[in-house]
mmCIF file of C-alpha atoms in Angstrom:
data_model
loop_
_atom_site.group_PDB
_atom_site.id
_atom_site.type_symbol
_atom_site.label_atom_id
_atom_site.label_comp_id
_atom_site.label_asym_id
_atom_site.label_seq_id
_atom_site.Cartn_x
_atom_site.Cartn_y
_atom_site.Cartn_z
ATOM 1 C CA MET A 617 -177.270 88.751 20.229
ATOM 2 C CA SER A 618 -177.921 85.704 18.103
ATOM 3 C CA VAL A 619 -180.756 83.347 18.926
ATOM 4 C CA ALA A 620 -179.774 79.907 20.213
ATOM 5 C CA THR A 621 -181.804 76.860 21.138
ATOM 6 C CA SER A 622 -180.437 75.887 24.533
ATOM 7 C CA LEU A 623 -178.566 77.083 27.586
ATOM 8 C CA ILE A 624 -177.587 73.558 28.569
ATOM 9 C CA GLU A 625 -173.827 73.060 28.246
ATOM 10 C CA ASP A 626 -173.913 69.578 26.704
ATOM 11 C CA GLN A 627 -176.469 70.512 24.062
ATOM 12 C CA PRO A 628 -174.930 72.582 21.255
ATOM 13 C CA ALA A 629 -176.756 75.777 20.455
ATOM 14 C CA ARG A 630 -178.085 76.312 16.956
ATOM 15 C CA ILE A 631 -177.402 79.800 15.663
ATOM 16 C CA LEU A 632 -180.341 80.998 13.616
ATOM 17 C CA PRO A 633 -179.381 83.089 10.583
ATOM 18 C CA THR A 634 -182.462 85.307 10.616
ATOM 19 C CA PRO A 635 -182.518 88.425 12.846
ATOM 20 C CA ALA A 636 -184.033 87.637 16.221
ATOM 21 C CA GLU A 637 -186.721 90.285 15.804
ATOM 22 C CA THR A 638 -188.325 88.314 12.960
ATOM 23 C CA LEU A 639 -188.182 84.976 14.803
ATOM 24 C CA TYR A 640 -189.401 85.945 18.239
ATOM 25 C CA GLN A 641 -192.025 88.268 19.576
ATOM 26 C CA PHE A 642 -190.306 90.272 22.286
ATOM 27 C CA ASN A 643 -193.230 90.407 24.671
ATOM 28 C CA GLU A 644 -193.643 93.378 26.971
ATOM 29 C CA SER A 645 -193.132 91.530 30.253
ATOM 30 C CA PRO A 646 -193.888 93.264 33.575
ATOM 31 C CA LEU A 647 -190.139 93.598 34.173
ATOM 32 C CA LEU A 648 -189.609 95.426 30.887
ATOM 33 C CA ALA A 649 -192.643 97.622 31.485
ATOM 34 C CA ARG A 650 -191.365 98.649 34.919
ATOM 35 C CA GLN A 651 -187.873 99.237 33.564
ATOM 36 C CA SER A 652 -189.233 101.513 30.870
ATOM 37 C CA GLN A 653 -191.354 103.408 33.376
ATOM 38 C CA GLN A 654 -188.857 103.738 36.209
ATOM 39 C CA GLU A 655 -185.394 103.877 34.596
ATOM 40 C CA SER A 656 -183.840 106.701 32.627
ATOM 41 C CA ASN A 657 -184.011 106.592 28.848
ATOM 42 C CA ALA A 658 -180.203 106.650 28.859
ATOM 43 C CA ARG A 659 -180.127 102.863 28.360
ATOM 44 C CA SER A 660 -178.915 102.132 24.857
ATOM 45 C CA TYR A 661 -178.742 98.316 24.970
ATOM 46 C CA PRO A 662 -182.101 97.599 26.679
ATOM 47 C CA ARG A 663 -183.898 99.872 24.243
ATOM 48 C CA ARG A 664 -182.487 97.972 21.274
ATOM 49 C CA ILE A 665 -182.674 94.508 22.846
ATOM 50 C CA PRO A 666 -185.872 94.310 24.921
ATOM 51 C CA LEU A 667 -185.004 91.263 27.010
ATOM 52 C CA ALA A 668 -185.324 90.496 30.710
ATOM 53 C CA LEU A 669 -182.623 87.980 31.637
ATOM 54 C CA LYS A 670 -182.711 85.551 34.546
ATOM 55 C CA ARG A 671 -179.745 83.214 33.977
ATOM 56 C CA ALA A 672 -176.374 83.192 32.233
ATOM 57 C CA LYS A 673 -173.605 80.662 31.703
ATOM 58 C CA GLY A 674 -170.620 80.854 29.392
ATOM 59 C CA ILE A 675 -171.729 82.350 26.091
ATOM 60 C CA TYR A 676 -175.438 81.804 26.783
ATOM 61 C CA VAL A 677 -178.130 83.897 28.440
ATOM 62 C CA GLU A 678 -181.711 82.895 29.193
ATOM 63 C CA ASP A 679 -184.632 85.288 29.495
ATOM 64 C CA VAL A 680 -187.548 85.170 31.937
ATOM 65 C CA GLU A 681 -189.657 83.342 29.347
ATOM 66 C CA GLY A 682 -187.144 80.497 29.114
ATOM 67 C CA ARG A 683 -185.714 81.415 25.716
ATOM 68 C CA SER A 684 -181.963 81.048 25.259
ATOM 69 C CA PHE A 685 -179.591 83.255 23.300
ATOM 70 C CA ILE A 686 -175.932 83.346 22.379
ATOM 71 C CA ASP A 687 -174.544 86.534 23.884
ATOM 72 C CA CYS A 688 -172.396 88.089 21.176
ATOM 73 C CA LEU A 689 -172.136 91.381 23.069
ATOM 74 C CA ALA A 690 -170.200 89.884 25.988
ATOM 75 C CA GLY A 691 -170.728 92.981 28.081
ATOM 76 C CA ALA A 692 -169.100 95.182 25.427
ATOM 77 C CA GLY A 693 -165.745 93.546 26.083
ATOM 78 C CA THR A 694 -166.229 92.844 29.782
ATOM 79 C CA LEU A 695 -166.974 89.112 29.693
ATOM 80 C CA ALA A 696 -163.690 87.816 28.325
ATOM 81 C CA LEU A 697 -164.300 84.524 30.159
ATOM 82 C CA GLY A 698 -168.031 84.438 29.526
ATOM 83 C CA HIS A 699 -170.822 84.566 32.089
ATOM 84 C CA ASN A 700 -170.224 83.034 35.519
ATOM 85 C CA HIS A 701 -166.947 81.309 34.731
ATOM 86 C CA PRO A 702 -166.295 78.674 37.424
ATOM 87 C CA VAL A 703 -162.861 80.102 38.275
ATOM 88 C CA VAL A 704 -164.372 83.546 38.842
ATOM 89 C CA ILE A 705 -167.237 82.117 40.900
ATOM 90 C CA GLU A 706 -164.802 80.105 43.027
ATOM 91 C CA ALA A 707 -162.704 83.202 43.729
ATOM 92 C CA ILE A 708 -165.783 85.195 44.762
ATOM 93 C CA GLN A 709 -166.991 82.421 47.046
ATOM 94 C CA GLN A 710 -163.563 82.176 48.671
ATOM 95 C CA VAL A 711 -163.468 85.900 49.403
ATOM 96 C CA LEU A 712 -166.916 85.768 51.005
ATOM 97 C CA THR A 713 -166.174 82.596 52.981
ATOM 98 C CA ASP A 714 -162.914 84.015 54.353
ATOM 99 C CA GLU A 715 -164.631 87.303 55.287
ATOM 100 C CA LEU A 716 -162.028 89.334 53.449
ATOM 101 C CA PRO A 717 -162.548 93.111 53.496
ATOM 102 C CA LEU A 718 -164.620 94.264 50.528
ATOM 103 C CA HIS A 719 -164.156 98.004 51.028
ATOM 104 C CA THR A 720 -160.883 99.443 52.293
ATOM 105 C CA LEU A 721 -160.663 103.013 50.916
ATOM 106 C CA ASP A 722 -157.537 102.050 48.941
ATOM 107 C CA LEU A 723 -155.843 100.456 51.960
ATOM 108 C CA THR A 724 -153.912 97.423 50.808
ATOM 109 C CA THR A 725 -154.828 93.811 51.530
ATOM 110 C CA PRO A 726 -153.119 90.504 50.712
ATOM 111 C CA VAL A 727 -155.589 89.929 47.866
ATOM 112 C CA LYS A 728 -155.032 93.392 46.419
ATOM 113 C CA ASP A 729 -151.263 93.018 46.718
ATOM 114 C CA GLN A 730 -151.380 89.671 44.911
ATOM 115 C CA PHE A 731 -153.464 91.211 42.136
ATOM 116 C CA VAL A 732 -150.919 93.996 41.640
ATOM 117 C CA GLN A 733 -148.033 91.523 41.532
ATOM 118 C CA ASP A 734 -149.879 89.351 39.014
ATOM 119 C CA LEU A 735 -150.725 92.360 36.842
ATOM 120 C CA PHE A 736 -147.147 93.641 36.830
ATOM 121 C CA GLY A 737 -146.064 90.150 35.834
ATOM 122 C CA LEU A 738 -148.149 90.499 32.671
ATOM 123 C CA LEU A 739 -146.609 93.819 31.631
ATOM 124 C CA PRO A 740 -143.517 94.068 29.425
ATOM 125 C CA GLN A 741 -140.499 94.094 31.740
ATOM 126 C CA VAL A 742 -139.390 97.578 30.705
ATOM 127 C CA LEU A 743 -142.817 98.963 31.569
ATOM 128 C CA ALA A 744 -143.247 96.962 34.772
ATOM 129 C CA ALA A 745 -139.883 98.187 36.090
ATOM 130 C CA GLU A 746 -141.070 101.803 36.255
ATOM 131 C CA ALA A 747 -144.861 101.610 36.204
ATOM 132 C CA LYS A 748 -147.286 102.629 38.907
ATOM 133 C CA ILE A 749 -150.890 101.512 38.999
ATOM 134 C CA GLN A 750 -153.792 103.830 39.750
ATOM 135 C CA PHE A 751 -157.033 102.228 40.886
ATOM 136 C CA CYS A 752 -160.135 104.137 39.845
ATOM 137 C CA GLY A 753 -163.821 103.389 39.254
ATOM 138 C CA PRO A 754 -164.948 100.052 37.813
ATOM 139 C CA THR A 755 -165.722 101.273 34.287
ATOM 140 C CA GLY A 756 -163.506 101.875 31.292
ATOM 141 C CA THR A 757 -164.685 105.461 31.161
ATOM 142 C CA ASP A 758 -163.436 106.038 34.714
ATOM 143 C CA ALA A 759 -160.021 104.721 33.727
ATOM 144 C CA VAL A 760 -159.871 107.045 30.719
ATOM 145 C CA GLU A 761 -160.888 110.023 32.857
ATOM 146 C CA ALA A 762 -158.144 109.139 35.352
ATOM 147 C CA ALA A 763 -155.604 108.966 32.528
ATOM 148 C CA LEU A 764 -156.640 112.421 31.300
ATOM 149 C CA LYS A 765 -156.237 113.888 34.785
ATOM 150 C CA LEU A 766 -152.849 112.235 35.137
ATOM 151 C CA VAL A 767 -151.314 113.524 31.910
ATOM 152 C CA ARG A 768 -152.738 117.018 32.342
ATOM 153 C CA THR A 769 -151.379 117.236 35.874
ATOM 154 C CA ALA A 770 -147.981 115.821 34.918
ATOM 155 C CA THR A 771 -147.443 118.064 31.884
ATOM 156 C CA GLY A 772 -149.274 121.208 32.917
ATOM 157 C CA ARG A 773 -150.943 121.191 29.505
ATOM 158 C CA SER A 774 -154.644 120.706 28.856
ATOM 159 C CA THR A 775 -155.239 119.718 25.237
ATOM 160 C CA VAL A 776 -155.348 116.134 23.946
ATOM 161 C CA LEU A 777 -155.085 114.597 20.488
ATOM 162 C CA SER A 778 -157.530 111.809 19.688
ATOM 163 C CA PHE A 779 -158.345 109.923 16.482
ATOM 164 C CA GLN A 780 -161.227 109.800 14.074
ATOM 165 C CA GLY A 781 -163.269 106.654 14.737
ATOM 166 C CA GLY A 782 -161.964 106.409 18.281
ATOM 167 C CA TYR A 783 -164.085 105.472 21.281
ATOM 168 C CA HIS A 784 -163.046 105.940 24.907
ATOM 169 C CA GLY A 785 -166.287 106.034 26.889
ATOM 170 C CA MET A 786 -169.458 108.019 27.452
ATOM 171 C CA SER A 787 -168.717 110.345 30.372
ATOM 172 C CA GLN A 788 -168.282 114.034 29.666
ATOM 173 C CA GLY A 789 -164.493 113.982 29.410
ATOM 174 C CA ALA A 790 -164.227 110.648 27.607
ATOM 175 C CA LEU A 791 -167.042 111.552 25.229
ATOM 176 C CA SER A 792 -165.017 114.561 24.116
ATOM 177 C CA LEU A 793 -162.454 112.095 22.739
ATOM 178 C CA MET A 794 -164.999 110.210 20.611
ATOM 179 C CA GLY A 795 -164.802 110.511 16.850
ATOM 180 C CA SER A 796 -168.500 109.836 16.239
ATOM 181 C CA LEU A 797 -170.619 112.987 16.339
ATOM 182 C CA GLY A 798 -174.005 111.363 17.026
ATOM 183 C CA PRO A 799 -173.727 110.781 20.799
ATOM 184 C CA LYS A 800 -171.992 114.149 21.258
ATOM 185 C CA LYS A 801 -174.616 116.381 19.662
ATOM 186 C CA PRO A 802 -176.967 116.713 22.662
ATOM 187 C CA LEU A 803 -174.136 117.894 24.930
ATOM 188 C CA GLY A 804 -172.663 120.472 22.582
ATOM 189 C CA ALA A 805 -170.769 123.139 24.500
ATOM 190 C CA LEU A 806 -170.514 120.960 27.627
ATOM 191 C CA LEU A 807 -167.818 118.854 25.975
ATOM 192 C CA SER A 808 -164.169 119.793 26.162
ATOM 193 C CA ASN A 809 -162.917 122.054 23.394
ATOM 194 C CA GLY A 810 -159.357 120.985 24.085
ATOM 195 C CA VAL A 811 -159.467 117.913 21.831
ATOM 196 C CA GLN A 812 -158.009 117.822 18.319
ATOM 197 C CA PHE A 813 -158.855 114.879 16.045
ATOM 198 C CA MET A 814 -156.331 113.180 13.813
ATOM 199 C CA PRO A 815 -156.918 110.760 10.920
ATOM 200 C CA TYR A 816 -156.562 107.090 11.880
ATOM 201 C CA PRO A 817 -154.677 104.861 9.410
ATOM 202 C CA TYR A 818 -157.061 102.532 7.614
ATOM 203 C CA ASP A 819 -156.001 100.844 4.380
ATOM 204 C CA TYR A 820 -159.499 100.370 2.999
ATOM 205 C CA ARG A 821 -160.655 103.904 3.733
ATOM 206 C CA CYS A 822 -157.416 105.843 3.942
ATOM 207 C CA PRO A 823 -158.261 109.491 4.740
ATOM 208 C CA PHE A 824 -155.473 110.539 2.380
ATOM 209 C CA GLY A 825 -156.633 108.259 -0.436
ATOM 210 C CA LEU A 826 -153.388 106.289 -0.375
ATOM 211 C CA GLY A 827 -153.359 103.283 1.963
ATOM 212 C CA GLY A 828 -150.454 100.939 2.618
ATOM 213 C CA ALA A 829 -147.015 102.144 3.640
ATOM 214 C CA GLN A 830 -147.473 105.408 1.780
ATOM 215 C CA GLY A 831 -150.664 106.220 3.669
ATOM 216 C CA VAL A 832 -148.964 105.418 6.975
ATOM 217 C CA GLN A 833 -146.046 107.718 6.222
ATOM 218 C CA VAL A 834 -148.241 110.611 5.129
ATOM 219 C CA ASN A 835 -150.310 110.171 8.288
ATOM 220 C CA LEU A 836 -147.199 110.329 10.465
ATOM 221 C CA ASN A 837 -145.830 113.314 8.552
ATOM 222 C CA TYR A 838 -149.108 115.127 9.128
ATOM 223 C CA LEU A 839 -148.993 114.468 12.870
ATOM 224 C CA GLU A 840 -145.331 115.408 13.196
ATOM 225 C CA ASN A 841 -145.890 118.666 11.356
ATOM 226 C CA LEU A 842 -148.903 119.444 13.532
ATOM 227 C CA LEU A 843 -146.857 119.053 16.713
ATOM 228 C CA ASN A 844 -143.790 120.933 15.535
ATOM 229 C CA ASP A 845 -145.039 123.695 13.238
ATOM 230 C CA PRO A 846 -145.816 126.873 15.236
ATOM 231 C CA GLU A 847 -148.138 127.903 12.403
ATOM 232 C CA ALA A 848 -150.220 124.704 12.616
ATOM 233 C CA GLY A 849 -152.661 126.316 15.030
ATOM 234 C CA VAL A 850 -152.504 123.520 17.605
ATOM 235 C CA GLN A 851 -151.053 123.887 21.081
ATOM 236 C CA LEU A 852 -148.632 121.207 22.221
ATOM 237 C CA PRO A 853 -150.966 118.653 23.818
ATOM 238 C CA ALA A 854 -150.647 116.882 27.119
ATOM 239 C CA ALA A 855 -151.160 113.543 25.406
ATOM 240 C CA VAL A 856 -152.168 111.544 22.388
ATOM 241 C CA ILE A 857 -154.723 108.827 23.143
ATOM 242 C CA VAL A 858 -155.143 105.886 20.785
ATOM 243 C CA GLU A 859 -156.637 102.403 20.537
ATOM 244 C CA ALA A 860 -154.157 99.913 19.100
ATOM 245 C CA VAL A 861 -157.268 98.224 17.734
ATOM 246 C CA GLN A 862 -160.248 100.524 17.317
ATOM 247 C CA GLY A 863 -163.280 98.792 18.809
ATOM 248 C CA GLU A 864 -166.466 100.784 18.275
ATOM 249 C CA GLY A 865 -164.866 102.320 15.189
ATOM 250 C CA GLY A 866 -165.063 98.985 13.364
ATOM 251 C CA VAL A 867 -162.450 96.631 14.907
ATOM 252 C CA ILE A 868 -159.626 98.255 12.960
ATOM 253 C CA PRO A 869 -156.076 97.315 13.989
ATOM 254 C CA ALA A 870 -153.555 100.109 13.690
ATOM 255 C CA ASP A 871 -150.646 99.541 11.327
ATOM 256 C CA LEU A 872 -147.678 98.442 13.440
ATOM 257 C CA ASP A 873 -145.229 100.763 11.690
ATOM 258 C CA TRP A 874 -147.676 103.589 12.329
ATOM 259 C CA LEU A 875 -147.777 102.758 16.047
ATOM 260 C CA ARG A 876 -143.981 102.745 16.151
ATOM 261 C CA GLY A 877 -143.890 106.089 14.373
ATOM 262 C CA LEU A 878 -146.530 107.486 16.717
ATOM 263 C CA ARG A 879 -144.428 106.474 19.712
ATOM 264 C CA ARG A 880 -141.293 108.022 18.190
ATOM 265 C CA ILE A 881 -143.020 111.315 17.380
ATOM 266 C CA THR A 882 -144.748 111.716 20.751
ATOM 267 C CA GLU A 883 -141.617 110.814 22.679
ATOM 268 C CA LYS A 884 -139.544 113.335 20.728
ATOM 269 C CA ALA A 885 -142.151 116.058 21.270
ATOM 270 C CA GLY A 886 -142.512 115.371 25.001
ATOM 271 C CA VAL A 887 -146.147 114.345 24.601
ATOM 272 C CA ALA A 888 -147.517 111.450 26.660
ATOM 273 C CA LEU A 889 -148.828 108.471 24.702
ATOM 274 C CA ILE A 890 -151.951 106.880 26.189
ATOM 275 C CA VAL A 891 -152.909 103.483 24.787
ATOM 276 C CA ASP A 892 -156.482 102.458 25.528
ATOM 277 C CA GLU A 893 -156.443 98.658 25.923
ATOM 278 C CA ILE A 894 -159.925 98.344 27.424
ATOM 279 C CA GLN A 895 -161.327 96.350 24.501
ATOM 280 C CA SER A 896 -158.101 94.858 23.143
ATOM 281 C CA GLY A 897 -156.051 93.937 26.206
ATOM 282 C CA PHE A 898 -155.654 90.623 28.025
ATOM 283 C CA ALA A 899 -154.673 88.354 25.155
ATOM 284 C CA ARG A 900 -157.534 89.204 22.822
ATOM 285 C CA THR A 901 -155.135 89.950 19.960
ATOM 286 C CA GLY A 902 -152.713 87.072 20.515
ATOM 287 C CA LYS A 903 -150.438 89.023 22.864
ATOM 288 C CA MET A 904 -151.286 90.124 26.362
ATOM 289 C CA PHE A 905 -151.660 93.728 25.186
ATOM 290 C CA ALA A 906 -152.232 94.906 21.626
ATOM 291 C CA PHE A 907 -149.460 97.509 21.746
ATOM 292 C CA GLU A 908 -146.932 94.702 22.250
ATOM 293 C CA HIS A 909 -147.304 93.692 18.596
ATOM 294 C CA ALA A 910 -145.541 96.953 17.698
ATOM 295 C CA GLY A 911 -142.882 96.575 20.383
ATOM 296 C CA ILE A 912 -143.622 100.007 21.879
ATOM 297 C CA ILE A 913 -143.859 101.162 25.489
ATOM 298 C CA PRO A 914 -146.648 103.693 26.109
ATOM 299 C CA ASP A 915 -146.543 106.259 28.889
ATOM 300 C CA VAL A 916 -150.028 105.305 30.093
ATOM 301 C CA VAL A 917 -151.965 102.072 29.546
ATOM 302 C CA VAL A 918 -155.701 102.133 30.261
ATOM 303 C CA LEU A 919 -157.184 98.833 31.486
ATOM 304 C CA SER A 920 -160.691 97.933 32.613
ATOM 305 C CA LYS A 921 -163.661 95.639 31.966
ATOM 306 C CA ALA A 922 -162.131 92.230 31.168
ATOM 307 C CA ILE A 923 -159.541 92.668 33.913
ATOM 308 C CA GLY A 924 -162.296 91.981 36.458
ATOM 309 C CA GLY A 925 -163.764 88.913 34.799
ATOM 310 C CA SER A 926 -167.170 90.683 34.682
ATOM 311 C CA LEU A 927 -166.851 92.273 38.139
ATOM 312 C CA PRO A 928 -165.267 95.559 39.388
#
């Protein structure tokens, strides 16, 4: 978060260039003290940003001491429309006023049906013509876990290929797909052993020391050989999961030719391609979904967070 001077809409906020920790004394309020005492230590953001918030609007949040901040975290990709967007608030109020059912155990309702029709209208036509939607829990991690169950059930295979630098959530199954070792160390043997990690194409830090078109081609050759060579030591996986733009890995967009090659190779091998659009979907790359830049059609698209406008 960056420090700002006001939460009032008509008064522009002044972004202060110095880290907030050196400008403000984050006082140990009673709320923070109780949170620390009564909540689990598994709270990464509150431990790094000791704030107790009471109000939020647009890009601004205000703490219990009346200080305002620009929220650059945006719910880790959830608040695509900002805090308390008037359109979202109006929709919530309408649902409550009309006494629409809030819990239906997956039974359909007019509102749910309209949502599905609207969502299918956003998909590429080729995908929408054959796609089915699976509703799961409200988090991105839940959606990833559901995708893993789907591809493993459909193929009868259990292993998955993921990419170095990738991030797909913090639950046990999704954490197994993460490239970063730090969060995985405490769990050790509890994580799935059925995940193989591949190099992700990155011009500035090409794992093959090449970059550009040559680095992309070598990367694809490596993957193709891994899937087709019986001496490669890797079982044919149920799926390959990839972010078209790596989020936690550094906001790294995948080379479009590489994505096309990845689709070609997985399709030829009979391996499902899962594209995780949780942080990149819904027009945040200039197209509705990031994979559309490459003109590919994945087998599974994972959506969450921003799709709810900050709500499940």
